[in-house]
Coordinates of C-alpha atoms and ligand atoms in Angstrom, one line a residue:
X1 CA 109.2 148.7 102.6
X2 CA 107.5 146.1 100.4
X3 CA 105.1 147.6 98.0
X4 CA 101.4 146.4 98.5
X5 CA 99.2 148.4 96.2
X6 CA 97.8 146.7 93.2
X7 CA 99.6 145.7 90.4
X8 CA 97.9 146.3 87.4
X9 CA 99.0 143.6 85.2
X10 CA 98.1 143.6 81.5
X11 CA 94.7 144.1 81.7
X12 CA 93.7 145.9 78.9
X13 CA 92.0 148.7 79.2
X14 CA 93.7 150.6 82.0
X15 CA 90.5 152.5 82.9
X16 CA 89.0 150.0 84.8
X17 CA 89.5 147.9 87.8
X18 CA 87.6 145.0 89.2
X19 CA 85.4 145.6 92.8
X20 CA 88.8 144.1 95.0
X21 CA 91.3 145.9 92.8
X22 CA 89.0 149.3 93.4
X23 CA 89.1 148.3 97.3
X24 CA 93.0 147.8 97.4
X25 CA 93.4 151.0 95.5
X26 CA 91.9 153.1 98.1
X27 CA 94.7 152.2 100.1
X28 CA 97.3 152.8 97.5
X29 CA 95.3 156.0 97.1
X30 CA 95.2 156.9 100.7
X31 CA 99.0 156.3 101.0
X32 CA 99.8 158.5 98.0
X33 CA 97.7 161.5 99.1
X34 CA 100.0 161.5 102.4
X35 CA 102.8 161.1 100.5
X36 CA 102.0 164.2 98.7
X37 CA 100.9 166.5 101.3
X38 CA 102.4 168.7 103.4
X39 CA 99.6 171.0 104.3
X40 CA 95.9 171.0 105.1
X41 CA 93.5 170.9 102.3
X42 CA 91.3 174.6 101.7
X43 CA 88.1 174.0 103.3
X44 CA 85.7 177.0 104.0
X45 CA 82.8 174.8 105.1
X46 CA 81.4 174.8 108.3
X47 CA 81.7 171.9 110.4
X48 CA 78.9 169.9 111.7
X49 CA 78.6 168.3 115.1
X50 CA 76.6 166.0 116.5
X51 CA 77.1 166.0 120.4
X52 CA 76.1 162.7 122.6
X53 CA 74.7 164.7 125.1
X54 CA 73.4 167.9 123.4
X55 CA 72.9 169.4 126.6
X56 CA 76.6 170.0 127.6
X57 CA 78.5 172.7 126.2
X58 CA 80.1 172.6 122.7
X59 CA 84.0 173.8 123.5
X60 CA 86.0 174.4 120.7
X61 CA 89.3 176.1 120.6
X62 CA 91.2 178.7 118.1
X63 CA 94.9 177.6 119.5
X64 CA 96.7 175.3 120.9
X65 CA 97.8 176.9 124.1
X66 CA 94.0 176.5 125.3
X67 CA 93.9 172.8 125.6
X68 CA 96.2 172.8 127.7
X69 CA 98.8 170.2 126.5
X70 CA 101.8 169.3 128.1
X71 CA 104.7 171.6 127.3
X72 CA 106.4 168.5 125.5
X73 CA 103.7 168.3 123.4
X74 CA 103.0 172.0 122.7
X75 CA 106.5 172.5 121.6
X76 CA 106.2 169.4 118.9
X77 CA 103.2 170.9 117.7
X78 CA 104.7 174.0 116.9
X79 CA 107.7 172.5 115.5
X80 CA 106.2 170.6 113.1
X81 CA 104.8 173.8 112.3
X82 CA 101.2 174.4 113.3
X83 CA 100.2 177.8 114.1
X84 CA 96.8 177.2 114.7
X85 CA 94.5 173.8 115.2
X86 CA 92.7 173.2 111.7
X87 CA 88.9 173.2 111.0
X88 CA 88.2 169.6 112.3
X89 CA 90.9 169.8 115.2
X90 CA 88.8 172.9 116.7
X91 CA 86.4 170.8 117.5
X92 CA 87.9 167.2 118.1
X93 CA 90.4 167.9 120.2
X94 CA 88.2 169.3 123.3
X95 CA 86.3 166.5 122.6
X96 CA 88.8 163.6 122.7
X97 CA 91.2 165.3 125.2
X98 CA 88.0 166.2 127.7
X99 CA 87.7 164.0 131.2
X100 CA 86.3 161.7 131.6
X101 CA 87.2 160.5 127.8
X102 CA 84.5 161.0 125.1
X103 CA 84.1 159.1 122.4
X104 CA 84.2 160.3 119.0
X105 CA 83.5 159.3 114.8
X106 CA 84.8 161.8 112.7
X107 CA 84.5 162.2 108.8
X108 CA 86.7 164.6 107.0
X109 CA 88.7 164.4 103.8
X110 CA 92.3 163.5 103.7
X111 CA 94.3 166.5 104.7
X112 CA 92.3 168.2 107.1
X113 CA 94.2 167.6 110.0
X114 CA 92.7 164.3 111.3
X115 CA 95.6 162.2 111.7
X116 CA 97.7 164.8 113.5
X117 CA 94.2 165.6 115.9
X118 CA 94.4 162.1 117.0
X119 CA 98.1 161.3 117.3
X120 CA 98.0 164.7 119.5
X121 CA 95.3 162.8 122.0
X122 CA 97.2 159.7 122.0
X123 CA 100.5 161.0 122.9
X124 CA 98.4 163.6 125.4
X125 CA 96.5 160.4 127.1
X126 CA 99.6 158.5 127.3
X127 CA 101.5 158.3 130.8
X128 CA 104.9 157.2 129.8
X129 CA 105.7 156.5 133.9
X130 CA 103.3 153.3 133.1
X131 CA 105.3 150.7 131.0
X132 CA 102.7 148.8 128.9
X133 CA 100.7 149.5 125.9
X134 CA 97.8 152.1 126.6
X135 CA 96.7 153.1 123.1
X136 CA 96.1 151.0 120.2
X137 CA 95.6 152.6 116.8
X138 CA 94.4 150.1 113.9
X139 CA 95.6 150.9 110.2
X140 CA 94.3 149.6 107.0
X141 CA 97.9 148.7 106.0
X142 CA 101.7 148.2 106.7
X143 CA 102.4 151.5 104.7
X144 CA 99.7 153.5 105.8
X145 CA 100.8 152.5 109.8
X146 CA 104.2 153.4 109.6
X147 CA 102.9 156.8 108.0
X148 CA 100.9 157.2 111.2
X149 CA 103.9 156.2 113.1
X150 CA 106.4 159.0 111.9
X151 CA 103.8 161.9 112.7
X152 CA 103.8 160.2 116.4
X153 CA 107.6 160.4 116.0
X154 CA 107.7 164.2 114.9
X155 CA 105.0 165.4 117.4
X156 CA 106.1 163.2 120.6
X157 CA 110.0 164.4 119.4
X158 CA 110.6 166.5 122.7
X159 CA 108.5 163.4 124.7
X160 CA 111.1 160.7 124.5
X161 CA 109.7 158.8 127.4
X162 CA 106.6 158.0 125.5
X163 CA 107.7 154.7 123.0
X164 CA 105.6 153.5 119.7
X165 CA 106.0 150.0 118.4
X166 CA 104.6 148.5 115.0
X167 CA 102.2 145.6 115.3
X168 CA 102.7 145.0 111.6
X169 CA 103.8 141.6 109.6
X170 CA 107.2 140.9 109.9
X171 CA 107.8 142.6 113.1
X172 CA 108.9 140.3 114.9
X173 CA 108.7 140.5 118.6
X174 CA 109.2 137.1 121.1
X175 CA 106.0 136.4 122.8
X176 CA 105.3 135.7 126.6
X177 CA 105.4 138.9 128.4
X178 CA 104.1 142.0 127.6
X179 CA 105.7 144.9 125.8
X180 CA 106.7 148.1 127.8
X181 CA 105.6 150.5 124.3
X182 CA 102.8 152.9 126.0
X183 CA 101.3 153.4 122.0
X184 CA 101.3 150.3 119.4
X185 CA 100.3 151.2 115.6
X186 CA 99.4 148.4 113.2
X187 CA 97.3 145.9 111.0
X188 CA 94.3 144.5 112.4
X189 CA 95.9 141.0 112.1
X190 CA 99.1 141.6 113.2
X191 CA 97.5 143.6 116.4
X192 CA 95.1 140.9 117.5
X193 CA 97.6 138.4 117.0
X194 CA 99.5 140.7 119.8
X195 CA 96.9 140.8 122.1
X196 CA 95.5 137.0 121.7
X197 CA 98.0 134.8 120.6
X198 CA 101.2 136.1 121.7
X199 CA 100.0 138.2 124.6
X200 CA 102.4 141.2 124.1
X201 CA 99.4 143.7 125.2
X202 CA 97.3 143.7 127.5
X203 CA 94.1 144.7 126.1
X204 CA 92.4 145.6 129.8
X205 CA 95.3 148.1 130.1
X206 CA 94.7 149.7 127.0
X207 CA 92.7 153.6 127.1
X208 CA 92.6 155.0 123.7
X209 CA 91.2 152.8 121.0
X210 CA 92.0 154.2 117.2
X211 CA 90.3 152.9 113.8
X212 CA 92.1 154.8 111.3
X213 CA 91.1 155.2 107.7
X214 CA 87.7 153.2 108.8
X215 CA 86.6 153.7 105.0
X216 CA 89.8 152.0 103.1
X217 CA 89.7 149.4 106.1
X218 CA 86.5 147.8 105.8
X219 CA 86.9 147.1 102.1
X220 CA 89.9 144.7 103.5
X221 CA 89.1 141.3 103.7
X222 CA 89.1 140.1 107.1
X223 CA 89.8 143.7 108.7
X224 CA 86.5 144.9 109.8
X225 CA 85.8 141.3 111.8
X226 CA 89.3 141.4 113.2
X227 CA 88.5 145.0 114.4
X228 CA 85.9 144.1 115.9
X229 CA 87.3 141.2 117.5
X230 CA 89.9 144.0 119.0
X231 CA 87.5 146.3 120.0
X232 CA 85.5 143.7 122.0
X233 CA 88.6 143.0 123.9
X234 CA 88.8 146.6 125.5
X235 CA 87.6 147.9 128.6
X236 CA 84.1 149.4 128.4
X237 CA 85.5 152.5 129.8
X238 CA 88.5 152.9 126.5
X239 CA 88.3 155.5 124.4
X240 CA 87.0 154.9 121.1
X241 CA 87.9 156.7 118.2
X242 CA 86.5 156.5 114.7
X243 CA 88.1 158.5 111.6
X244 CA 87.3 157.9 108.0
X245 CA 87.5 160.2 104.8
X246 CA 84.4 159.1 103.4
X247 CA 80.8 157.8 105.2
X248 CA 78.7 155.7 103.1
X249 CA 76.3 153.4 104.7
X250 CA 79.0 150.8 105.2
X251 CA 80.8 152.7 107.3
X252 CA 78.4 154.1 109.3
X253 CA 77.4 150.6 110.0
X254 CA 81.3 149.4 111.0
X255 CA 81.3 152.8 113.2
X256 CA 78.3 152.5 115.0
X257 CA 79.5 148.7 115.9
X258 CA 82.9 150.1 117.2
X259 CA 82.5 153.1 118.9
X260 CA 79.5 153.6 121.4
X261 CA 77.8 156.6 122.5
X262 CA 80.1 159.0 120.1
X263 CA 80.1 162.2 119.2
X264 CA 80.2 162.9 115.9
X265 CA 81.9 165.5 113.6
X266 CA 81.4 166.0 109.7
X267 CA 83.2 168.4 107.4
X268 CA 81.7 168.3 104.3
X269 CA 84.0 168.5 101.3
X270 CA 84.7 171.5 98.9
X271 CA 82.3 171.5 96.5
X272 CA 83.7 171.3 93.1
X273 CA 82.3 174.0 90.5
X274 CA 82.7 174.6 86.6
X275 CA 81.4 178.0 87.5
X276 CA 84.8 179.7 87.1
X277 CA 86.0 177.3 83.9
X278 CA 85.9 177.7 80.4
X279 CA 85.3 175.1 78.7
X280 CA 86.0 174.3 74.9
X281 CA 86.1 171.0 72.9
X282 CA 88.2 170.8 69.5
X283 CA 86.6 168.0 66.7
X284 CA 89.3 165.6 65.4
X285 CA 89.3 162.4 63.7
X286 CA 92.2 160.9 64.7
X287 CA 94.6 160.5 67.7
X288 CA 97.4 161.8 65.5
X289 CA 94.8 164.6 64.7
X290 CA 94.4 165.2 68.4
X291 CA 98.2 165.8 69.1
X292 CA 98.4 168.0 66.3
X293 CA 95.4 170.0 67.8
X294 CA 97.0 169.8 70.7
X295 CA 100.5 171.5 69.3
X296 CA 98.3 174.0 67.5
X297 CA 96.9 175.2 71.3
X298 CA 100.4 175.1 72.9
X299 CA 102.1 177.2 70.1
X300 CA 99.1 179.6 70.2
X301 CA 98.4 180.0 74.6
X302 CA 100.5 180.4 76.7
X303 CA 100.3 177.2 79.1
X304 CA 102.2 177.3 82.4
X305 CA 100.8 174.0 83.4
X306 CA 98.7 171.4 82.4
X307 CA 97.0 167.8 83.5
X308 CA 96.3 165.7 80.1
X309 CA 94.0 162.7 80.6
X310 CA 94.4 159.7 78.5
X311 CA 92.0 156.8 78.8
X312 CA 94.0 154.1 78.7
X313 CA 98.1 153.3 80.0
X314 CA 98.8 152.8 75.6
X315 CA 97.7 156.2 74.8
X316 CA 99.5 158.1 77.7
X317 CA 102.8 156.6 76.8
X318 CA 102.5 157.5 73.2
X319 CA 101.3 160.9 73.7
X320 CA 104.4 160.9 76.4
X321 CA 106.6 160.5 74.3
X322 CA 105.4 162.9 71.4
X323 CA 105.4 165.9 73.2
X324 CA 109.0 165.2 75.2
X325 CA 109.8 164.7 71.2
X326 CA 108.3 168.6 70.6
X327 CA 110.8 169.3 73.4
X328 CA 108.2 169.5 76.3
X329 CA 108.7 168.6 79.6
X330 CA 106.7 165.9 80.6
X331 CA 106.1 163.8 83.2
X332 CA 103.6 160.2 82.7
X333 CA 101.5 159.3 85.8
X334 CA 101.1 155.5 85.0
X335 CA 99.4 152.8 86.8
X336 CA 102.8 150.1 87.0
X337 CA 104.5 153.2 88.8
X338 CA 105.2 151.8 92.6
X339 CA 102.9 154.9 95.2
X340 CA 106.3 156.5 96.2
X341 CA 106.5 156.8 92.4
X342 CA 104.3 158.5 91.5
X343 CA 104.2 160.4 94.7
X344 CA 107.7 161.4 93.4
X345 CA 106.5 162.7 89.9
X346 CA 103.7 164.6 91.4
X347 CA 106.2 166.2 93.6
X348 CA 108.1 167.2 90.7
X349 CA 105.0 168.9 89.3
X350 CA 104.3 170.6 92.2
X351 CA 107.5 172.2 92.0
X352 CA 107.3 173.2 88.7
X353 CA 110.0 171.1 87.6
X354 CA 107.3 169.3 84.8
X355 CA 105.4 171.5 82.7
X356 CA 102.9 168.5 81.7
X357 CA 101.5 166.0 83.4
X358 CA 100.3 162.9 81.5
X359 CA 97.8 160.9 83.3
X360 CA 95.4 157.6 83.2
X361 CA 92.0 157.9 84.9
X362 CA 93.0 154.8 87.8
X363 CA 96.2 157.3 88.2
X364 CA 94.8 160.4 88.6
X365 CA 92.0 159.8 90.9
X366 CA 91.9 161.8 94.1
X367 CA 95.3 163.6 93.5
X368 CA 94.9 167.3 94.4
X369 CA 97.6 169.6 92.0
X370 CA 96.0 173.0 92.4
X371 CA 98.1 174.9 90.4
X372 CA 97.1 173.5 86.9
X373 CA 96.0 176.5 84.8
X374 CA 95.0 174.3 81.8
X375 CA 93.6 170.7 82.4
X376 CA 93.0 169.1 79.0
X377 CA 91.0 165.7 78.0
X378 CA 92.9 164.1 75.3
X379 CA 89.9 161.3 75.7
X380 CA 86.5 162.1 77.3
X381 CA 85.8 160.6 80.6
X382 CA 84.1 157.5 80.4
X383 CA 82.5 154.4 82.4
X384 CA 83.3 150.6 80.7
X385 CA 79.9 150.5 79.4
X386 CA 81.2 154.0 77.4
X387 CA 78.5 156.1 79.8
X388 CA 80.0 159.6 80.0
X389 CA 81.4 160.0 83.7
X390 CA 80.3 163.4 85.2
X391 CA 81.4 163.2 88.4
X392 CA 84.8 162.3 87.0
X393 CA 84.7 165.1 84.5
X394 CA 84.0 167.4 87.6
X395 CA 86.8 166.3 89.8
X396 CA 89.3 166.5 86.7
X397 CA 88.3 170.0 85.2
X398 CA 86.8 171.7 88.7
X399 CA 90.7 171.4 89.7
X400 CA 92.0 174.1 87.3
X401 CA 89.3 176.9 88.8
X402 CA 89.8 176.5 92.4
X403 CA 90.6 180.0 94.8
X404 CA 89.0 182.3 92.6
X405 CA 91.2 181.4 89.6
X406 CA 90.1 181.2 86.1
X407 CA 90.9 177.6 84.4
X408 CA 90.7 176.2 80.9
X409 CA 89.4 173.1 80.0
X410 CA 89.6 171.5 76.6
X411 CA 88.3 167.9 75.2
X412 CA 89.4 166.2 72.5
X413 CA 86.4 164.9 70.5
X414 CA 87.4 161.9 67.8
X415 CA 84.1 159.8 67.3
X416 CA 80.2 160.1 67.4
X417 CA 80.5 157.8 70.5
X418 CA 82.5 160.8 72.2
X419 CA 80.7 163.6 70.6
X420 CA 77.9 162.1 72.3
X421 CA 79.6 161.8 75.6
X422 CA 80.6 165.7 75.1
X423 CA 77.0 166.9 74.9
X424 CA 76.1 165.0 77.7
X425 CA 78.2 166.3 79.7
X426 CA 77.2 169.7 78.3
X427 CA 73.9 168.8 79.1
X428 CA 74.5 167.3 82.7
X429 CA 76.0 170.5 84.3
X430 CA 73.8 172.9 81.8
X431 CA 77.0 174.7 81.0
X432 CA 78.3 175.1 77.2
X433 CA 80.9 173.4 75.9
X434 CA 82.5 176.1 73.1
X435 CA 83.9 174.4 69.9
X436 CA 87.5 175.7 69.5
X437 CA 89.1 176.0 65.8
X438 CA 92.8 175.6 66.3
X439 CA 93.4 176.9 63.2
X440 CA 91.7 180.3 64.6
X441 CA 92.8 180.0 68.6
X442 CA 92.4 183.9 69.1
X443 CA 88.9 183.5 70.9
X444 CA 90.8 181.2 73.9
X445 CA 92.6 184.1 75.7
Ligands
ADP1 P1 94.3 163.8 107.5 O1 94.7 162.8 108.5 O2 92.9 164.3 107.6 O3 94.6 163.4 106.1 P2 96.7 165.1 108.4 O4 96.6 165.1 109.9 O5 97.6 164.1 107.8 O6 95.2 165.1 107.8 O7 97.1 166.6 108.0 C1 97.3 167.0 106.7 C2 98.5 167.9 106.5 O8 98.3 169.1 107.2 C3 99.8 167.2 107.1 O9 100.9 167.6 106.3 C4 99.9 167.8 108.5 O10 101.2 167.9 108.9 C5 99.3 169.2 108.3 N1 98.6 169.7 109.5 C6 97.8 169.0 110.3 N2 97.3 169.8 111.3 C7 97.8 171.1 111.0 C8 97.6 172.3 111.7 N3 96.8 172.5 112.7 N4 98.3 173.4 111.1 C9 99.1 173.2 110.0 N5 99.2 172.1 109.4 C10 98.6 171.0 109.9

């Protein structure tokens, strides 16, 4: 599988990425957090529904059993393992699996069950006595299609009848008559290629219509016409199915163009809380000065496992390759790392198998490692015009309190500039920032 995300190529400093670097990232992002998963995300927020018409009842089930699947289906469920449908899949499965076919945008973050919740209605609309293609589901990329395509593998395992086919570059499949594959997965160029140029689908035949990842996909040149372009292809009577991890205004626009009449279903994330943190800062004037602070904290706590942010790639690596030289275990998350990478050292984390993990800003962004009891800044989050970054600070520090847990949090302060960005930050949540003496670390515990 060729490697598409983007390369960061000496482009000093690592913290920051140009608009179309940012929007190729997402996908590279996207990709990793599959990678990575193999659960549902904790979410104890309700979800919100906006019904078509808001006249007709609201079904939503607690198990599979009640939407009455076919036993094929049903028994790939439960062998990949689902007990019980997840938050979002309550709701969106009535809905996409109810006659005659409803329409349907839904907004959740990655991990909640979204992907699974449509593959389940795809495979359920499907009738495998038919050979042509009667769902389409349109990816923002190769990787992310073939992703899709192995969960339609694992849940349609004891449907064999039902066949999936890639319309992604480099598939190369002869032209002239159609294709017998009831459910194609791919590109947005590659597809519309298969239904205009070559012919290989016939797009009046097609039922289920599915924009995957709607968010990373319209920040890819080209995709969100070519979509389009697809979509205005399709009876008026298809099934159209939106799903996207994030809803700004552009996507809400791109959704409301593609799927009329829908239903709509919103999980609101996890808010993110320094409530249950303590956080400490340590003055130092150097970087050598911050490792040694740093030693000082790990020969006075205990520290079963920590997240250190460095600003840029240089830093990370160095600091690397000091503490594996203190006889840590350490692993570096760094941005030349291919996505199955860095998927891989996460993994390792996960498992306990890394004690540290040494991180970049671009690296780190959107990973979810819950079990980190100590997350510590070795350099203050920061935007390129050296504005503190709040929201950034939040995401890294509010994962070490999560379920009830206590976390730590300690920065490293070296300059004015950051002592500055400290007390803003301070100042921004209205929570205090303690200064720690690491020659006097009895107060952390
Ligand atoms: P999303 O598309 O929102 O990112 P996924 O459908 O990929 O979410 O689901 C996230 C993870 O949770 C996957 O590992 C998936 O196998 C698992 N999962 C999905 N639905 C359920 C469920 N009902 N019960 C248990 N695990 C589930």
């Amino acid at each position: 599988i060729p490697n598409t995300e983007a390369k960061e190529t000496a482009k000093p400093p690592d913290g920051y990425k140009s608009d179309e670097e940012e929007k190729v990232d997402r996908a590279a992002q996207s990709l990793l957090n599959k990678l990575i998963r193999n659960s549902l995300v904790n979410n104890t927020n309700q979800v919100e529904v906006l019904q078509r018409d808001p006249n007709s009842p609201l079904y939503s089930v607690k198990t599979f059993e009640e939407l009455r699947l076919k036993p094929q289906l049903l028994q790939g469920v439960y062998g990949m393992g689902f007990n019980r449908p997840s938050k979002i899949q309550e709701t969106a499965l009535p809905m996409m699996l109810a006659e005659p076919p409803q329409n349907l945008i839904a907004q959740s973050q990655s991990g909640t069950g979204k992907t699974a919740a449509f593959v389940l209605a795809m495979l359920s609309h499907v009738d495998p006595a038919n050979k042509w293609t009667q769902c389409l589901c349109i990816s923002p990329t190769y990787e992310l299609a073939l992703q899709t395509g192995k969960v339609v593998e694992q849940m349609g395992k004891f449907y064999p009848e039902v066949k999936l086919a890639y319309a992604i570059r480099g598939n190369r499949v002869e032209g002239g008559s159609t294709i017998q594959e009831q459910i194609v997965i791919g590109t947005p160029g590659t597809m519309s290629d298969w239904l205009t140029k070559k012919k290989l689908i016939d797009p009046k035949k097609v039922r289920v219509f599915v924009l995957d990842e709607a968010d990373v996909l319209i920040g890819m040149q080209g995709h969100q016409d070519q979509s389009i372009r697809i979509q205005r292809k399709l009876p008026k009577d298809c099934q159209m199915l939106l799903f996207s991890a994030t809803f700004e205004d552009s996507v809400w626009q791109f959704a409301e163009r593609v799927v009329p009449d829908p239903n709509i279903i919103r999980l609101k994330r996890e808010e993110e809380t320094l409530d249950t943190i303590k956080q400490y800062y340590v003055h130092c004037g150097s970087k050598q000065d911050k490792f040694d602070a740093l030693c000082n904290i790990y020969g006075a706590i205990t520290i079963a496992q920590a997240m250190i942010f460095c600003h840029t790639r240089k830093t990370a690596a160095w600091l690397s390759n000091r503490m594996a030289a203190e006889g840590h275990q350490v692993a570096l998350l760094s941005g030349e790392l291919t996505v199955e990478q860095r998927a891989a050292i996460i993994q390792r984390f996960r498992e306990g198998k890394e004690k540290v993990l040494i991180t970049t800003n671009v690296c780190s962004r959107g990973i979810d490692v819950e079990q980190v009891s100590v997350v510590i800044n070795f350099d203050l989050p920061m935007d390129k015009d050296s504005n503190p970054d709040n929201e950034t600070y939040l995401h890294r520090i509010g994962r070490t309190g999560r379920f009830g847990k206590r976390g730590l949090a300690i920065n490293m302060v070296d300059s004015e500039q950051s002592m500055a960005v400290l007390k803003a930050i301070e100042e921004h949540f209205s929570k205090k920032i303690v200064e720690l003496d690491t020659e006097d670390l009895d107060e952390i515990e």
